[in-house]
mmCIF file of C-alpha atoms and ligand atoms in Angstrom:
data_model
loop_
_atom_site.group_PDB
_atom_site.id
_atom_site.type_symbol
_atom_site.label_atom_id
_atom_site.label_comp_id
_atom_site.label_asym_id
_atom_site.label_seq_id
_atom_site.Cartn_x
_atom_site.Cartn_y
_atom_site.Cartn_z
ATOM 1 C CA UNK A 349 -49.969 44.342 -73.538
ATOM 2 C CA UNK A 350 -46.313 43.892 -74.876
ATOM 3 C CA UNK A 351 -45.585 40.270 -75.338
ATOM 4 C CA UNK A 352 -43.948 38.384 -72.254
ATOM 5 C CA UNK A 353 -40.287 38.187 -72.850
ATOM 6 C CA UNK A 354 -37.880 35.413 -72.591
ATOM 7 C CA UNK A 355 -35.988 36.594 -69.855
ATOM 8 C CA UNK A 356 -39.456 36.677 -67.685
ATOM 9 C CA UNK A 357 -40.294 32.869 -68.651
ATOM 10 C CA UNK A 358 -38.404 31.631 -70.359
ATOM 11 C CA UNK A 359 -35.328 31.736 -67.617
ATOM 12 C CA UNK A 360 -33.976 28.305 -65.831
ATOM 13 C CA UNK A 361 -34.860 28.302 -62.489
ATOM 14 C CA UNK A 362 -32.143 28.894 -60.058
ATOM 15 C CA UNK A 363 -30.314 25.704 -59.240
ATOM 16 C CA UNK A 364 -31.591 25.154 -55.521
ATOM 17 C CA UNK A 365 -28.096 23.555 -55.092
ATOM 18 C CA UNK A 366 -26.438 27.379 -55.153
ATOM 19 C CA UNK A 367 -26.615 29.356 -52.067
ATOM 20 C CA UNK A 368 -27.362 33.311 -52.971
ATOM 21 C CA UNK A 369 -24.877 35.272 -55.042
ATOM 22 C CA UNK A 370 -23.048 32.144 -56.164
ATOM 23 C CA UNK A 371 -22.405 30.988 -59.675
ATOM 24 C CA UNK A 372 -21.610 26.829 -60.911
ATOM 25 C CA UNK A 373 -17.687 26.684 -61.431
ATOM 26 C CA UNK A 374 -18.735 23.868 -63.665
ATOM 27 C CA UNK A 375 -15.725 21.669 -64.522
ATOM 28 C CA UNK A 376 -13.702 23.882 -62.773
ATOM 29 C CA UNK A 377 -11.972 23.231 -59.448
ATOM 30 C CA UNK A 378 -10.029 26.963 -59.328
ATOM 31 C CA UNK A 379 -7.201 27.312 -56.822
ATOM 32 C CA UNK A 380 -7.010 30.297 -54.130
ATOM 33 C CA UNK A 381 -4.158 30.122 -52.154
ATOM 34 C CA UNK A 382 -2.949 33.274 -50.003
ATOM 35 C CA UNK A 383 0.138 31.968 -49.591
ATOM 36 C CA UNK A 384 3.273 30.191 -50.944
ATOM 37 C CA UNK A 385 2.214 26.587 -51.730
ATOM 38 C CA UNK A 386 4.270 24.232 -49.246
ATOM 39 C CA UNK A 387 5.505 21.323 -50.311
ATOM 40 C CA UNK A 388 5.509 18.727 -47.057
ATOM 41 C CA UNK A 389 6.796 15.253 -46.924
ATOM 42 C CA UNK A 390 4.411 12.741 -45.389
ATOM 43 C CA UNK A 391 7.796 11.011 -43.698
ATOM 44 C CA UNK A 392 7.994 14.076 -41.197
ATOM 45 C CA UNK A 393 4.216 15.018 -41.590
ATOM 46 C CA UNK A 394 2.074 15.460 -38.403
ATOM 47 C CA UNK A 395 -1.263 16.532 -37.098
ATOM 48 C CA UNK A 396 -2.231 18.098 -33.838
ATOM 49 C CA UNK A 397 -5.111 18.625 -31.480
ATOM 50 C CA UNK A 398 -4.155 20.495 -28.233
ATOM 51 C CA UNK A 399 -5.216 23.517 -26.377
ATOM 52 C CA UNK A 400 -8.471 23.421 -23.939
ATOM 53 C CA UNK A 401 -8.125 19.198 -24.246
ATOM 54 C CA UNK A 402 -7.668 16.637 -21.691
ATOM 55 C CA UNK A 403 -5.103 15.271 -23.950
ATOM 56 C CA UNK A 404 -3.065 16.978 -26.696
ATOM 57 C CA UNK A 405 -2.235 14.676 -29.608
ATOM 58 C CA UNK A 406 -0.179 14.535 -32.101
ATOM 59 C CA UNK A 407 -0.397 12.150 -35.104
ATOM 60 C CA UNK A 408 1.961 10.926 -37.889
ATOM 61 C CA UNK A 409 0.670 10.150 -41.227
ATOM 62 C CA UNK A 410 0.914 6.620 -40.858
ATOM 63 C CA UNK A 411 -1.048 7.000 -37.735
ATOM 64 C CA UNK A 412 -3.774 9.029 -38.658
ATOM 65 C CA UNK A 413 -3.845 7.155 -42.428
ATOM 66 C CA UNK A 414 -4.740 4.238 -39.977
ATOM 67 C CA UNK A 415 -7.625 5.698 -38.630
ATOM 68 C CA UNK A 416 -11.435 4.830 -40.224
ATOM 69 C CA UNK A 417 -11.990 6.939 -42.911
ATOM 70 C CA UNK A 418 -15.119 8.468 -43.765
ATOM 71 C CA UNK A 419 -16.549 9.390 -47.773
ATOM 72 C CA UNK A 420 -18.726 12.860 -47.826
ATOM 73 C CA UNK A 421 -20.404 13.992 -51.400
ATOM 74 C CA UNK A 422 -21.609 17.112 -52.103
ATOM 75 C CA UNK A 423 -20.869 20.889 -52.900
ATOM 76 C CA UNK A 424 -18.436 23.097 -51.688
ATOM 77 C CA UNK A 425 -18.389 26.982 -52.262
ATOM 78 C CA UNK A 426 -16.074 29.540 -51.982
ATOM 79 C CA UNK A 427 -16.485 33.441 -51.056
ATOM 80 C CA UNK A 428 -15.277 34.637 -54.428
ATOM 81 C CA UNK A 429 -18.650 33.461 -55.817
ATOM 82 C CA UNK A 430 -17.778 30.272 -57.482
ATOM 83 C CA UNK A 431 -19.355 26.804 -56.268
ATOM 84 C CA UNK A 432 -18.588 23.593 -57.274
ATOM 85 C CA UNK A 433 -21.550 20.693 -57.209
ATOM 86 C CA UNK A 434 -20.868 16.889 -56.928
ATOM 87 C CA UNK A 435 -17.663 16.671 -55.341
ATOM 88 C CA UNK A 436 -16.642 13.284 -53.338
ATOM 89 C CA UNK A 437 -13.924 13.676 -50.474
ATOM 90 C CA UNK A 438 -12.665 10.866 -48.599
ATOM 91 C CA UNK A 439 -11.005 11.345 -44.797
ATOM 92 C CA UNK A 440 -11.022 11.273 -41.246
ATOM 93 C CA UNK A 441 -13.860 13.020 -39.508
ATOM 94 C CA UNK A 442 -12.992 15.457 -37.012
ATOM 95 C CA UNK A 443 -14.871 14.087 -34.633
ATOM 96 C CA UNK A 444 -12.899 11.087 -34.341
ATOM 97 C CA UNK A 445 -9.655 13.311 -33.799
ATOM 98 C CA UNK A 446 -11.414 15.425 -30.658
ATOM 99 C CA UNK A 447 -12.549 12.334 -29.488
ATOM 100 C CA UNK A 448 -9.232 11.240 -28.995
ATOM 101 C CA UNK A 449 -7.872 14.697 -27.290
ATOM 102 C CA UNK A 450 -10.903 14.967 -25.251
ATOM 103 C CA UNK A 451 -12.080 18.417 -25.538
ATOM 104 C CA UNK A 452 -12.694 19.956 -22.316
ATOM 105 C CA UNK A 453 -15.894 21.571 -21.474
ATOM 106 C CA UNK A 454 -14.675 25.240 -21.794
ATOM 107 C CA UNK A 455 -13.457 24.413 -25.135
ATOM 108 C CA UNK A 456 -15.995 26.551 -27.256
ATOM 109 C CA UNK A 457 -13.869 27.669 -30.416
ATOM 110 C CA UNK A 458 -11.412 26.077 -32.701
ATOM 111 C CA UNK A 459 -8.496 27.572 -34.827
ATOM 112 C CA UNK A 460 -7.250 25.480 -37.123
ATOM 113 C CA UNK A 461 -3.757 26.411 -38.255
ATOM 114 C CA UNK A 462 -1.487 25.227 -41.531
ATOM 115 C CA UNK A 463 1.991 24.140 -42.018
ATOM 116 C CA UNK A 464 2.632 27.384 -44.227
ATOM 117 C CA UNK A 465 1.095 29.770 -41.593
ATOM 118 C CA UNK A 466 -2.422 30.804 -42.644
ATOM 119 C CA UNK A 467 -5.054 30.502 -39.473
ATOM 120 C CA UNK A 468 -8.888 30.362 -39.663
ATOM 121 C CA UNK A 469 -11.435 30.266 -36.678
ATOM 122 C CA UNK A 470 -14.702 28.717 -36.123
ATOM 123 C CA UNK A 471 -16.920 27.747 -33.260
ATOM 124 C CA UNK A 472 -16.383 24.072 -32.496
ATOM 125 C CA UNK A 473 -19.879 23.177 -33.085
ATOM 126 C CA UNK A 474 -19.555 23.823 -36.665
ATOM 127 C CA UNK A 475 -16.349 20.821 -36.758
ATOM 128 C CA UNK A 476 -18.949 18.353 -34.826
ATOM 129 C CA UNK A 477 -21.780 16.327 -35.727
ATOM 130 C CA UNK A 478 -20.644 14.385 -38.758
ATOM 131 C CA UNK A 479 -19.963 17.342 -41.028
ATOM 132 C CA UNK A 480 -15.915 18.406 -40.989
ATOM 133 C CA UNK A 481 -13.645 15.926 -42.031
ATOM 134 C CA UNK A 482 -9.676 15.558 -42.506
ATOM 135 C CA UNK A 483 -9.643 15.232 -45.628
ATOM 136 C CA UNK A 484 -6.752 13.163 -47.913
ATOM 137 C CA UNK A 485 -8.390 12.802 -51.363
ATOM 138 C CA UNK A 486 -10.908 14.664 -53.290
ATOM 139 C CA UNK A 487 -12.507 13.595 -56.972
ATOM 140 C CA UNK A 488 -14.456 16.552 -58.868
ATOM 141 C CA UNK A 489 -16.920 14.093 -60.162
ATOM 142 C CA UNK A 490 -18.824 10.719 -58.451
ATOM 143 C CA UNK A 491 -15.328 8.733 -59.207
ATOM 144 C CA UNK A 492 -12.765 7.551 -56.712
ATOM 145 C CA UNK A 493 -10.980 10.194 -54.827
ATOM 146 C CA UNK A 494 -7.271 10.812 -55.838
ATOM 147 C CA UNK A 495 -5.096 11.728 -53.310
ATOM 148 C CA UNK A 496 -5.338 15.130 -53.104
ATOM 149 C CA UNK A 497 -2.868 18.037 -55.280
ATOM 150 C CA UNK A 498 -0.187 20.008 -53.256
ATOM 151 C CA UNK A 499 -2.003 23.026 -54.431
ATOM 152 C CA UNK A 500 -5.789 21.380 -53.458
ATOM 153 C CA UNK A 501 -4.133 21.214 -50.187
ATOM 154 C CA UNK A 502 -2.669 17.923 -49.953
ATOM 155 C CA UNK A 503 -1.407 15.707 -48.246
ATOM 156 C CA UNK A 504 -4.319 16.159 -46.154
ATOM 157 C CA UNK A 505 -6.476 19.433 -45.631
ATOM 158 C CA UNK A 506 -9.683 20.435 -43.473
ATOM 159 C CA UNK A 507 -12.856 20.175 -45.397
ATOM 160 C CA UNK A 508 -15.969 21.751 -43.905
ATOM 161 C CA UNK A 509 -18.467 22.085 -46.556
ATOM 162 C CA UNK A 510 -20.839 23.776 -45.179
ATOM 163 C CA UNK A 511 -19.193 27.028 -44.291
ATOM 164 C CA UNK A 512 -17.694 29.142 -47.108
ATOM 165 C CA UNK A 513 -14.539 27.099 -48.001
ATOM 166 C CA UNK A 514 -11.845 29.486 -46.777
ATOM 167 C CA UNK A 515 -12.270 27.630 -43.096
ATOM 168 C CA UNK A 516 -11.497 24.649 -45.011
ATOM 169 C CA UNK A 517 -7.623 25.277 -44.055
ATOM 170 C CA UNK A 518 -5.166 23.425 -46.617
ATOM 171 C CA UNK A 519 -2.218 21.802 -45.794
ATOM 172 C CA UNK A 520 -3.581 21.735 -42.309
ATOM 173 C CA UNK A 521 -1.151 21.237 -39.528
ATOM 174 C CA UNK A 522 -3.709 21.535 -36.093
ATOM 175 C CA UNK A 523 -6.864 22.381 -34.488
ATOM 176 C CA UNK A 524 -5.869 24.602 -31.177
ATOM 177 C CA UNK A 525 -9.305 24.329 -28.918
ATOM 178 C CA UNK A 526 -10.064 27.207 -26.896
ATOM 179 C CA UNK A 527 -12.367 29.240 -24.633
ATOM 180 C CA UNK A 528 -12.609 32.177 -26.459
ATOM 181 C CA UNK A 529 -12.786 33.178 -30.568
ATOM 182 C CA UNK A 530 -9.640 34.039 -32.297
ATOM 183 C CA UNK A 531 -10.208 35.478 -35.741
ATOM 184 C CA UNK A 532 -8.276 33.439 -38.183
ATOM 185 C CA UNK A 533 -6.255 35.330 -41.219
ATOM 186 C CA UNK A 534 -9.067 36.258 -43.192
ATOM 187 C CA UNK A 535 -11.381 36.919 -40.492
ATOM 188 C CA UNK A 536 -8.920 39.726 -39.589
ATOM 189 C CA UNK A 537 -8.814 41.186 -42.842
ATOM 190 C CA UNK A 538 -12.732 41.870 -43.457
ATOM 191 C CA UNK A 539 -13.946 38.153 -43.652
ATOM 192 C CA UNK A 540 -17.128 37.114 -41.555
ATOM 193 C CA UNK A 541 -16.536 35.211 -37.835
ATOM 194 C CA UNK A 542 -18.613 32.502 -39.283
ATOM 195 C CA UNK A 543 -19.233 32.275 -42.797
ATOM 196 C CA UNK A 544 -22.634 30.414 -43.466
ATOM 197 C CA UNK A 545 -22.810 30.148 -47.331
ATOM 198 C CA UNK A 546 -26.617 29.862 -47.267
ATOM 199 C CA UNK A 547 -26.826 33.314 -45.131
ATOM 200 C CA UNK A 548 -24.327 34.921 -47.412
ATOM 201 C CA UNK A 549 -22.229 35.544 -44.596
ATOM 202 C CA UNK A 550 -19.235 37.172 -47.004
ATOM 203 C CA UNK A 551 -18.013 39.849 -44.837
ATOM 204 C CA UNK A 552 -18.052 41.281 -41.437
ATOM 205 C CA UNK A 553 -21.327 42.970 -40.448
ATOM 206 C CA UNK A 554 -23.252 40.755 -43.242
HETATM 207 N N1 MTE B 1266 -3.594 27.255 -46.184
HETATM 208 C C1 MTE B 1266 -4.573 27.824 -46.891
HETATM 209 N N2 MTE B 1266 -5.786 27.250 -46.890
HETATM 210 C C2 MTE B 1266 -6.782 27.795 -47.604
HETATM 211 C C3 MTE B 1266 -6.583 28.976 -48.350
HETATM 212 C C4 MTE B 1266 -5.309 29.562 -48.319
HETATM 213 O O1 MTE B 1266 -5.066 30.612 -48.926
HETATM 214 N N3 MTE B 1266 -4.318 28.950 -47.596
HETATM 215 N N4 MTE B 1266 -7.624 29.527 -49.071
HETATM 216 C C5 MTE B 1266 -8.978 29.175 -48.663
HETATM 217 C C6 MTE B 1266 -9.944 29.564 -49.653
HETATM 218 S S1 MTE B 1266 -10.384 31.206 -49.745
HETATM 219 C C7 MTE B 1266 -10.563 28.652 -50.438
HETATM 220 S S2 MTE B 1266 -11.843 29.064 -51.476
HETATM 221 C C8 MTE B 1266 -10.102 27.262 -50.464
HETATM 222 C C9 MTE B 1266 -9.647 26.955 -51.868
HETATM 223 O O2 MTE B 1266 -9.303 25.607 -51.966
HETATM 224 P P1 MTE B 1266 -8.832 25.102 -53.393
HETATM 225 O O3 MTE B 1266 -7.649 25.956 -53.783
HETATM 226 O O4 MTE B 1266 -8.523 23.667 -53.209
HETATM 227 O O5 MTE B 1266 -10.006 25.332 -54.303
HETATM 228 O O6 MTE B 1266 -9.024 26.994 -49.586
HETATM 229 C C10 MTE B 1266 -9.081 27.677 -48.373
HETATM 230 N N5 MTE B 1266 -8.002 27.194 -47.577
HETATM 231 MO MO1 MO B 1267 -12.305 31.222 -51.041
#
């Protein structure tokens, strides 16, 4: 009988915080951006919910800074393999913006769209129930957020942590409610509709 080797034994077991085919970013917080960083001014700033709403509505940054905010730790991971453990956001949750607009009952899907452009879609389910936030600061480690970066998205972002973070849209302008699913910019080009981390939902037809 050969000897049992290291890499049979001896190996760490898999952190059970990384979903499959992910690696720890470690200190790392790496930066994809598709497209040209905006830079936006908070004085002429504004959110929106409209679309399949009783409601639309539009905040300023004063307005929606004014709104109870909401802390969220944990790990966020992104389709190019990396994840990143321990992170504490700070924000609004989305929740209490629909609540405002009102969704109506048709109102199945959600694209959120950016100030610079770039789109991504999800079912509205998956921005409910305590777990997508607006986020306006971030901290890598269990510290107080900092406002977050212009190129982390800032002055305020989406965060939704539990779906591959390329539906967390930065420098997020609006959610648009509607009846039907509209792929979002990477969801046209080969991305999954949904994007469940844990499933490995990379691509379409995964
Ligand atoms: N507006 C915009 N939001 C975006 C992206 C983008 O290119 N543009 N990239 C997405 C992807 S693929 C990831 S992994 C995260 C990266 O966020 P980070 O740069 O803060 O790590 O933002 C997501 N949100
Ligand atoms: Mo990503």
């Amino acid at each position: 009988m050969p000897p049992v080797t290291r890499g049979f034994v001896g190996r760490r077991p898999r952190d059970r915080r990384l979903p499959p085919g992910q690696y720890d970013a470690g200190d790392q917080w790496p930066v994809l951006t598709a497209e040209r960083a905006p830079t936006l001014d908070t004085a002429r700033w504004t959110f929106r919910v409209d679309g399949l709403v009783q409601r639309p509505v539009e905040w300023t940054w004063d307005e929606i800074r004014a709104l109870p905010r909401e802390r969220w730790d944990g790990d966020i991971h992104c389709v190019t393999t990396w994840s990143k453990f321990g992170m504490r956001w700070s924000g609004v949750a989305v929740d209490t913006l629909l609540e405002a607009a009102g969704p109506l009952p048709e109102a199945r899907f959600a694209v959120a769209h950016s100030h610079s452009g770039y789109t991504t879609n999800m079912p509205l389910s998956d921005l409910t129930g305590g777990r997508a936030w607006l986020a306006f600061e971030a901290a890598t480690a269990p510290a107080h957020p900092a406002p977050l970066t212009r190129e982390h998205g800032g002055p305020a972002r989406l965060l939704v942590p539990h779906l591959y973070f390329w539906k967390s849209a930065k420098w997020v302008a609006g959610l648009r409610l509607a009846a039907e699913d509209e792929p979002g910019f990477w969801e046209r080009n080969g991305y999954h509709d949904r994007g469940d981390p844990w499933s490995e939902q990379r691509f379409a037809g995964d």
